[in-house]
C-alpha positions in Angstrom: 41.8 -10.8 -8.7 39.6 -12.2 -11.4 38.3 -14.8 -8.9 37.4 -12.0 -6.5 35.6 -10.0 -9.3 33.6 -13.1 -10.2 32.6 -13.7 -6.6 31.5 -10.1 -6.2 29.5 -10.3 -9.4 27.8 -13.5 -8.1 27.0 -11.9 -4.8 25.5 -8.8 -6.5 23.3 -10.9 -8.7 22.1 -12.9 -5.6 21.3 -9.6 -3.8 19.3 -8.3 -6.7 17.4 -11.6 -7.0 16.6 -11.5 -3.3 15.4 -7.9 -3.6 13.2 -8.7 -6.5 11.6 -11.7 -4.7 11.0 -9.5 -1.6 9.5 -6.7 -3.7 7.0 -8.9 -5.5 6.1 -10.7 -2.3 5.7 -7.4 -0.4 2.8 -6.6 1.8 -0.3 -6.2 -0.3 -1.9 -3.7 2.1 0.8 -1.1 1.4 -1.1 1.4 -0.8 1.3 4.3 -1.5 4.9 5.1 -2.0 7.0 8.3 -1.6 4.9 11.3 -2.7 5.2 15.1 -2.4 3.0 16.4 0.4 1.5 19.1 -1.8 0.2 16.5 -4.3 -3.1 14.7 -3.7 -3.2 10.9 -3.8 -6.5 9.0 -3.9 -6.8 5.5 -2.6 -10.0 3.9 -4.0 -12.3 2.1 -1.6 -12.2 -0.9 -4.0 -8.4 -1.2 -3.4 -8.8 -1.6 0.4 -8.3 -5.1 1.6 -11.5 -6.5 3.2 -13.1 -3.1 3.1 -16.3 -2.9 5.2 -18.4 -0.7 7.4 -16.7 -2.2 10.5 -15.7 0.0 13.4 -12.5 -1.9 13.6 -9.6 -0.7 11.4 -6.2 0.9 11.4 -4.3 3.4 9.2 -0.5 4.0 9.1 1.1 6.8 7.3 4.7 8.2 7.3 5.1 12.0 6.7 7.9 14.6 6.7 7.2 18.3 7.1 10.1 20.4 5.7 8.6 23.9 5.8 6.1 24.8 8.5 5.6 28.3 7.1 3.7 26.9 4.1 0.0 27.5 4.7 0.9 28.5 8.3 -2.6 29.9 9.1 -4.5 27.0 7.5 -5.6 23.6 8.6 -3.6 21.2 6.3 -5.3 17.9 5.5 -3.0 14.9 5.9 -5.7 12.3 5.3 -9.4 12.3 4.9 -12.1 9.7 4.2 -15.3 11.6 3.4 -18.7 10.1 2.8 -19.9 10.3 -0.8 -23.6 10.5 0.3 -23.5 12.7 3.4 -21.8 16.1 3.9 -19.5 16.7 6.8 -19.1 13.0 7.5 -15.4 12.0 7.8 -14.0 8.8 9.2 -11.4 9.9 9.8 -10.2 13.4 9.1 -6.6 13.9 10.0 -5.1 17.4 9.8 -2.1 19.4 10.7 -3.1 22.4 12.8 -2.6 26.1 11.9 0.4 27.8 13.6 1.3 25.0 16.0 2.7 21.6 15.0 -0.2 19.6 16.3 -2.2 16.8 14.7 -6.0 16.9 14.9 -8.0 13.7 14.3 -11.8 13.8 14.0 -14.2 10.8 13.5 -17.8 11.3 12.7 -20.2 9.5 15.1 -23.9 9.0 15.4 -25.7 11.4 17.7 -27.1 8.9 20.1 -24.3 7.6 22.3 -26.5 4.9 23.9 -27.2 2.9 20.8 -25.1 0.1 19.5 -24.3 -0.1 15.8 -27.0 -2.7 15.3 -29.6 -0.4 16.8 -28.9 2.5 14.5 -31.5 3.5 11.9 -31.4 5.8 8.9 -33.1 8.5 11.0 -30.1 8.9 13.3 -28.0 11.9 12.3 -24.2 11.6 12.3 -22.4 14.4 14.0 -18.7 15.3 14.1 -16.9 14.4 17.4 -14.7 16.7 19.3 -11.2 16.6 18.0 -8.6 14.2 19.4 -5.3 16.1 19.4 -1.6 15.1 19.4 0.6 18.0 20.4 4.1 19.0 19.2 4.9 16.4 16.6 8.5 16.7 15.3 9.3 18.7 12.2 12.0 18.1 9.6 12.1 14.4 10.3 10.1 11.3 9.2 7.2 10.7 11.6 5.0 7.5 11.7 1.3 8.1 12.5 -1.0 5.2 13.3 -4.7 5.5 14.0 -6.2 2.3 15.3 -10.0 2.2 15.9 -11.6 -0.5 18.0 -15.3 0.2 18.4 -15.5 3.6 20.0 -11.9 3.6 21.2 -9.3 5.4 19.0 -5.7 4.8 19.8 -3.1 7.1 18.3 0.5 6.0 17.9 3.4 8.3 17.0 6.7 6.7 16.1 5.6 3.4 17.6 4.4 4.8 20.9 0.8 5.1 22.1 0.4 8.9 22.7 -3.4 9.3 23.0 -6.5 7.2 23.5 -9.8 8.9 22.8 -13.2 7.4 23.6 -15.7 8.6 21.0 -19.1 9.9 22.3 -21.0 7.7 19.9 -20.8 4.9 17.3 -18.6 5.9 14.4 -20.2 6.4 11.0 -18.4 4.3 8.5 -18.9 4.8 4.7 -17.3 1.7 3.1 -17.7 3.3 -0.4 -15.7 6.4 0.5 -12.2 6.8 -1.0 -9.2 7.9 1.0 -7.6 11.2 0.1 -4.0 11.9 1.1 -2.9 15.5 1.3 -5.8 17.1 -0.7 -6.2 20.8 -1.3 -2.4 21.5 -1.4 -1.6 19.4 1.7 1.6 20.5 3.3 5.2 21.2 2.4 7.1 17.9 2.7 6.5 14.2 1.9 4.3 11.2 2.6 5.1 7.6 2.2 4.1 4.0 3.0 0.4 4.3 3.7 -1.1 1.1 5.0 -4.7 0.0 5.8 -5.8 -2.9 8.0 -9.4 -4.2 8.6 -8.6 -4.6 12.3 -7.2 -2.6 15.1 -3.5 -2.8 16.0 -1.9 -3.5 19.3 1.1 -1.6 20.7 3.6 -4.3 19.7 2.3 -4.3 16.1 2.4 -0.5 16.0 6.0 -0.5 17.3 7.0 -3.1 14.7 5.6 -0.9 11.9 7.6 2.0 13.1 10.8 -0.1 13.3 10.4 -1.0 9.6 10.9 2.6 8.7 9.3 4.8 6.1 11.0 2.9 3.3 10.6 5.4 0.5 8.6 3.0 -1.6 9.1 1.0 -4.7 12.0 -1.2 -5.8 14.7 1.4 -5.3 13.4 2.2 -1.8 13.7 -1.5 -1.0 17.2 -1.5 -2.4 18.2 1.4 -0.1 16.8 -0.5 2.8 18.7 -3.6 1.9 22.0 -1.7 1.5 21.5 -0.1 4.9 20.7 -3.4 6.5 23.4 -5.7 5.0 27.1 -5.3 4.6 29.6 -7.5 2.8 33.2 -7.7 4.1 35.9 -9.1 1.9 39.2 -10.1 3.6 42.6 -10.9 2.2 44.3 -13.8 4.0 48.0 -14.8 4.0 48.8 -18.0 5.9 45.3 -17.7 7.5 46.0 -14.2 8.8 44.0 -11.2 7.6 46.3 -8.8 5.8 43.5 -6.4 4.6 39.8 -6.1 4.1 37.1 -3.8 2.7 33.3 -3.6 3.0 30.6 -3.0 0.4 
Protein backbone atom coordinates (compact mmCIF):
# COMPACT_ATOMS: atom_id res chain seq x y z
CA UNK A 1 0.00 0.00 0.00
CA UNK A 2 2.89 2.30 0.76
CA UNK A 3 4.29 1.61 -2.71
CA UNK A 4 0.95 2.52 -4.31
CA UNK A 5 0.83 5.76 -2.32
CA UNK A 6 4.33 6.69 -3.43
CA UNK A 7 3.48 5.96 -7.07
CA UNK A 8 0.37 8.12 -6.87
CA UNK A 9 2.36 10.93 -5.26
CA UNK A 10 4.96 10.79 -8.05
CA UNK A 11 2.23 10.84 -10.70
CA UNK A 12 0.54 13.85 -9.09
CA UNK A 13 3.85 15.73 -8.97
CA UNK A 14 4.48 14.94 -12.66
CA UNK A 15 0.99 16.16 -13.61
CA UNK A 16 1.52 19.42 -11.71
CA UNK A 17 4.91 19.95 -13.38
CA UNK A 18 3.42 19.34 -16.83
CA UNK A 19 0.61 21.77 -16.04
CA UNK A 20 3.05 24.46 -14.94
CA UNK A 21 5.16 24.04 -18.09
CA UNK A 22 2.07 24.27 -20.31
CA UNK A 23 0.81 27.30 -18.42
CA UNK A 24 3.99 29.32 -18.80
CA UNK A 25 4.39 28.25 -22.42
CA UNK A 26 0.77 29.09 -23.19
CA UNK A 27 -0.37 31.09 -26.20
CA UNK A 28 0.85 34.67 -25.80
CA UNK A 29 -2.07 36.07 -27.82
CA UNK A 30 -4.55 35.06 -25.15
CA UNK A 31 -5.41 38.39 -23.53
CA UNK A 32 -8.13 37.68 -20.97
CA UNK A 33 -9.38 35.06 -18.54
CA UNK A 34 -12.74 34.38 -16.92
CA UNK A 35 -14.57 37.64 -16.12
CA UNK A 36 -18.07 38.72 -15.13
CA UNK A 37 -20.01 40.07 -18.10
CA UNK A 38 -21.05 43.17 -16.14
CA UNK A 39 -17.43 44.24 -15.55
CA UNK A 40 -15.46 46.16 -18.17
CA UNK A 41 -12.08 44.86 -19.23
CA UNK A 42 -9.68 46.98 -21.31
CA UNK A 43 -7.08 45.41 -23.60
CA UNK A 44 -4.47 48.04 -24.37
CA UNK A 45 -3.40 48.46 -27.99
CA UNK A 46 0.21 48.13 -26.87
CA UNK A 47 -0.52 44.57 -25.68
CA UNK A 48 -1.76 43.39 -29.08
CA UNK A 49 0.75 41.22 -30.92
CA UNK A 50 1.91 42.81 -34.21
CA UNK A 51 -0.74 45.50 -33.84
CA UNK A 52 -1.14 47.57 -37.02
CA UNK A 53 -3.68 49.38 -39.19
CA UNK A 54 -4.01 46.31 -41.40
CA UNK A 55 -7.42 45.22 -42.68
CA UNK A 56 -6.51 41.63 -41.85
CA UNK A 57 -7.18 40.48 -38.29
CA UNK A 58 -9.26 38.13 -36.16
CA UNK A 59 -10.82 38.23 -32.70
CA UNK A 60 -12.12 35.29 -30.68
CA UNK A 61 -14.17 35.58 -27.50
CA UNK A 62 -16.12 33.11 -25.39
CA UNK A 63 -19.23 34.35 -23.61
CA UNK A 64 -22.08 32.95 -21.51
CA UNK A 65 -25.41 34.77 -21.05
CA UNK A 66 -27.18 33.58 -17.91
CA UNK A 67 -30.01 36.15 -17.67
CA UNK A 68 -31.46 37.67 -20.84
CA UNK A 69 -33.85 39.89 -18.86
CA UNK A 70 -30.90 42.03 -17.71
CA UNK A 71 -30.94 45.24 -19.81
CA UNK A 72 -33.55 43.58 -22.02
CA UNK A 73 -34.44 46.77 -23.89
CA UNK A 74 -30.83 47.91 -24.34
CA UNK A 75 -28.07 47.16 -26.79
CA UNK A 76 -25.41 45.37 -24.72
CA UNK A 77 -21.82 45.87 -25.85
CA UNK A 78 -19.84 42.66 -25.98
CA UNK A 79 -16.70 44.17 -27.52
CA UNK A 80 -15.75 47.53 -29.00
CA UNK A 81 -12.64 49.09 -30.43
CA UNK A 82 -13.35 52.79 -30.79
CA UNK A 83 -11.06 55.37 -32.36
CA UNK A 84 -9.38 57.77 -29.94
CA UNK A 85 -9.36 60.56 -32.51
CA UNK A 86 -12.64 60.22 -34.41
CA UNK A 87 -16.11 59.87 -32.94
CA UNK A 88 -18.42 57.08 -34.07
CA UNK A 89 -15.53 55.09 -35.52
CA UNK A 90 -15.53 51.48 -34.35
CA UNK A 91 -13.59 48.59 -35.76
CA UNK A 92 -15.35 46.55 -34.66
CA UNK A 93 -18.42 47.13 -32.49
CA UNK A 94 -20.02 43.85 -31.37
CA UNK A 95 -23.28 44.03 -29.43
CA UNK A 96 -26.04 41.80 -28.14
CA UNK A 97 -29.34 43.09 -29.47
CA UNK A 98 -32.30 44.34 -27.42
CA UNK A 99 -35.11 41.84 -26.84
CA UNK A 100 -33.96 39.11 -29.24
CA UNK A 101 -30.83 37.01 -28.75
CA UNK A 102 -29.02 38.28 -31.84
CA UNK A 103 -25.44 39.48 -32.31
CA UNK A 104 -24.84 42.71 -34.24
CA UNK A 105 -21.40 43.46 -35.70
CA UNK A 106 -20.52 46.85 -37.19
CA UNK A 107 -17.25 47.92 -38.80
CA UNK A 108 -16.60 51.50 -39.79
CA UNK A 109 -15.55 51.98 -43.41
CA UNK A 110 -14.46 54.89 -45.55
CA UNK A 111 -17.23 56.46 -47.58
CA UNK A 112 -15.79 55.87 -51.07
CA UNK A 113 -16.18 52.17 -51.91
CA UNK A 114 -14.09 52.43 -55.08
CA UNK A 115 -10.85 53.42 -53.36
CA UNK A 116 -8.22 51.02 -52.16
CA UNK A 117 -6.57 51.56 -48.80
CA UNK A 118 -3.52 53.12 -50.45
CA UNK A 119 -5.66 55.71 -52.27
CA UNK A 120 -7.43 57.02 -49.17
CA UNK A 121 -6.58 60.52 -47.98
CA UNK A 122 -7.39 62.39 -44.77
CA UNK A 123 -10.27 64.12 -46.54
CA UNK A 124 -12.19 60.85 -46.83
CA UNK A 125 -14.87 60.54 -44.16
CA UNK A 126 -15.35 57.20 -42.40
CA UNK A 127 -18.97 56.10 -42.07
CA UNK A 128 -20.53 53.20 -40.15
CA UNK A 129 -21.50 50.22 -42.27
CA UNK A 130 -24.83 48.45 -42.11
CA UNK A 131 -24.89 45.91 -39.32
CA UNK A 132 -23.92 42.31 -39.96
CA UNK A 133 -26.25 40.21 -37.79
CA UNK A 134 -26.12 36.68 -36.43
CA UNK A 135 -29.54 35.50 -35.27
CA UNK A 136 -30.58 33.34 -32.36
CA UNK A 137 -27.34 32.57 -30.56
CA UNK A 138 -27.81 30.12 -27.65
CA UNK A 139 -28.41 31.31 -24.10
CA UNK A 140 -27.20 29.74 -20.85
CA UNK A 141 -24.30 27.96 -22.51
CA UNK A 142 -20.77 28.91 -23.49
CA UNK A 143 -20.59 30.36 -27.01
CA UNK A 144 -17.45 31.00 -29.06
CA UNK A 145 -17.62 34.01 -31.38
CA UNK A 146 -14.90 34.67 -33.96
CA UNK A 147 -14.73 37.71 -36.21
CA UNK A 148 -12.21 37.30 -39.04
CA UNK A 149 -11.58 40.27 -41.33
CA UNK A 150 -9.81 39.82 -44.67
CA UNK A 151 -9.78 43.14 -46.52
CA UNK A 152 -13.45 43.99 -47.01
CA UNK A 153 -14.73 40.51 -46.19
CA UNK A 154 -15.87 39.77 -42.64
CA UNK A 155 -16.39 36.12 -41.71
CA UNK A 156 -18.30 35.36 -38.52
CA UNK A 157 -17.95 32.00 -36.81
CA UNK A 158 -20.18 30.71 -34.03
CA UNK A 159 -19.00 27.62 -32.17
CA UNK A 160 -16.54 26.76 -34.91
CA UNK A 161 -19.00 27.11 -37.79
CA UNK A 162 -19.05 29.86 -40.42
CA UNK A 163 -22.50 31.42 -39.99
CA UNK A 164 -22.20 34.73 -41.88
CA UNK A 165 -19.97 36.34 -44.48
CA UNK A 166 -20.47 40.07 -44.96
CA UNK A 167 -18.83 42.12 -47.70
CA UNK A 168 -18.22 45.64 -46.42
CA UNK A 169 -19.26 48.57 -48.65
CA UNK A 170 -15.88 50.30 -48.27
CA UNK A 171 -12.36 49.97 -46.91
CA UNK A 172 -12.41 49.47 -43.12
CA UNK A 173 -11.11 52.31 -40.97
CA UNK A 174 -8.50 50.88 -38.59
CA UNK A 175 -7.14 52.85 -35.62
CA UNK A 176 -4.13 50.89 -34.40
CA UNK A 177 -3.90 53.10 -31.29
CA UNK A 178 -7.41 52.19 -30.13
CA UNK A 179 -7.83 49.99 -27.07
CA UNK A 180 -10.27 47.08 -26.99
CA UNK A 181 -13.12 47.30 -24.48
CA UNK A 182 -14.85 44.10 -23.42
CA UNK A 183 -18.35 44.50 -21.92
CA UNK A 184 -18.24 48.26 -21.18
CA UNK A 185 -21.24 50.17 -19.78
CA UNK A 186 -22.50 47.26 -17.71
CA UNK A 187 -22.19 44.70 -20.50
CA UNK A 188 -24.54 41.77 -19.98
CA UNK A 189 -25.44 39.28 -17.27
CA UNK A 190 -23.07 36.35 -17.58
CA UNK A 191 -19.40 35.71 -18.24
CA UNK A 192 -16.65 36.21 -20.80
CA UNK A 193 -13.42 34.27 -21.18
CA UNK A 194 -10.44 33.53 -23.36
CA UNK A 195 -10.22 36.60 -25.62
CA UNK A 196 -7.66 36.21 -28.42
CA UNK A 197 -6.31 38.52 -31.11
CA UNK A 198 -4.51 37.62 -34.34
CA UNK A 199 -2.94 39.97 -36.89
CA UNK A 200 -4.28 37.80 -39.72
CA UNK A 201 -7.62 36.34 -40.77
CA UNK A 202 -8.51 32.79 -39.75
CA UNK A 203 -9.67 29.98 -42.00
CA UNK A 204 -12.54 27.59 -41.16
CA UNK A 205 -10.26 24.85 -39.86
CA UNK A 206 -8.45 27.27 -37.53
CA UNK A 207 -11.79 28.58 -36.25
CA UNK A 208 -13.02 25.05 -35.57
CA UNK A 209 -9.81 24.16 -33.75
CA UNK A 210 -10.23 27.19 -31.48
CA UNK A 211 -13.78 26.12 -30.65
CA UNK A 212 -12.70 22.56 -29.88
CA UNK A 213 -10.17 23.83 -27.33
CA UNK A 214 -13.07 25.17 -25.25
CA UNK A 215 -13.48 28.30 -23.20
CA UNK A 216 -10.91 27.15 -20.65
CA UNK A 217 -11.93 29.40 -17.80
CA UNK A 218 -8.48 30.93 -17.75
CA UNK A 219 -5.49 30.89 -15.50
CA UNK A 220 -3.64 28.05 -13.85
CA UNK A 221 -6.74 26.53 -12.25
CA UNK A 222 -8.61 26.66 -15.54
CA UNK A 223 -5.77 24.71 -17.08
CA UNK A 224 -5.90 22.21 -14.23
CA UNK A 225 -9.61 21.68 -14.82
CA UNK A 226 -8.99 21.07 -18.50
CA UNK A 227 -6.24 18.59 -17.76
CA UNK A 228 -8.38 16.71 -15.23
CA UNK A 229 -11.17 16.45 -17.80
CA UNK A 230 -8.77 15.31 -20.51
CA UNK A 231 -6.68 12.73 -18.67
CA UNK A 232 -7.65 9.85 -16.40
CA UNK A 233 -5.42 7.50 -14.41
CA UNK A 234 -6.51 3.90 -13.89
CA UNK A 235 -4.91 1.86 -11.10
CA UNK A 236 -5.45 -1.91 -11.22
CA UNK A 237 -4.77 -4.64 -8.67
CA UNK A 238 -3.43 -7.85 -10.24
CA UNK A 239 -3.29 -11.32 -8.73
CA UNK A 240 -1.44 -13.87 -10.87
CA UNK A 241 -1.67 -11.42 -13.77
CA UNK A 242 -5.46 -11.19 -13.44
CA UNK A 243 -7.20 -7.94 -12.57
CA UNK A 244 -8.96 -8.25 -9.24
CA UNK A 245 -9.98 -4.63 -8.91
CA UNK A 246 -9.29 -1.11 -10.16
CA UNK A 247 -10.10 2.54 -9.63
CA UNK A 248 -9.69 5.76 -11.62
CA UNK A 249 -8.48 9.20 -10.59
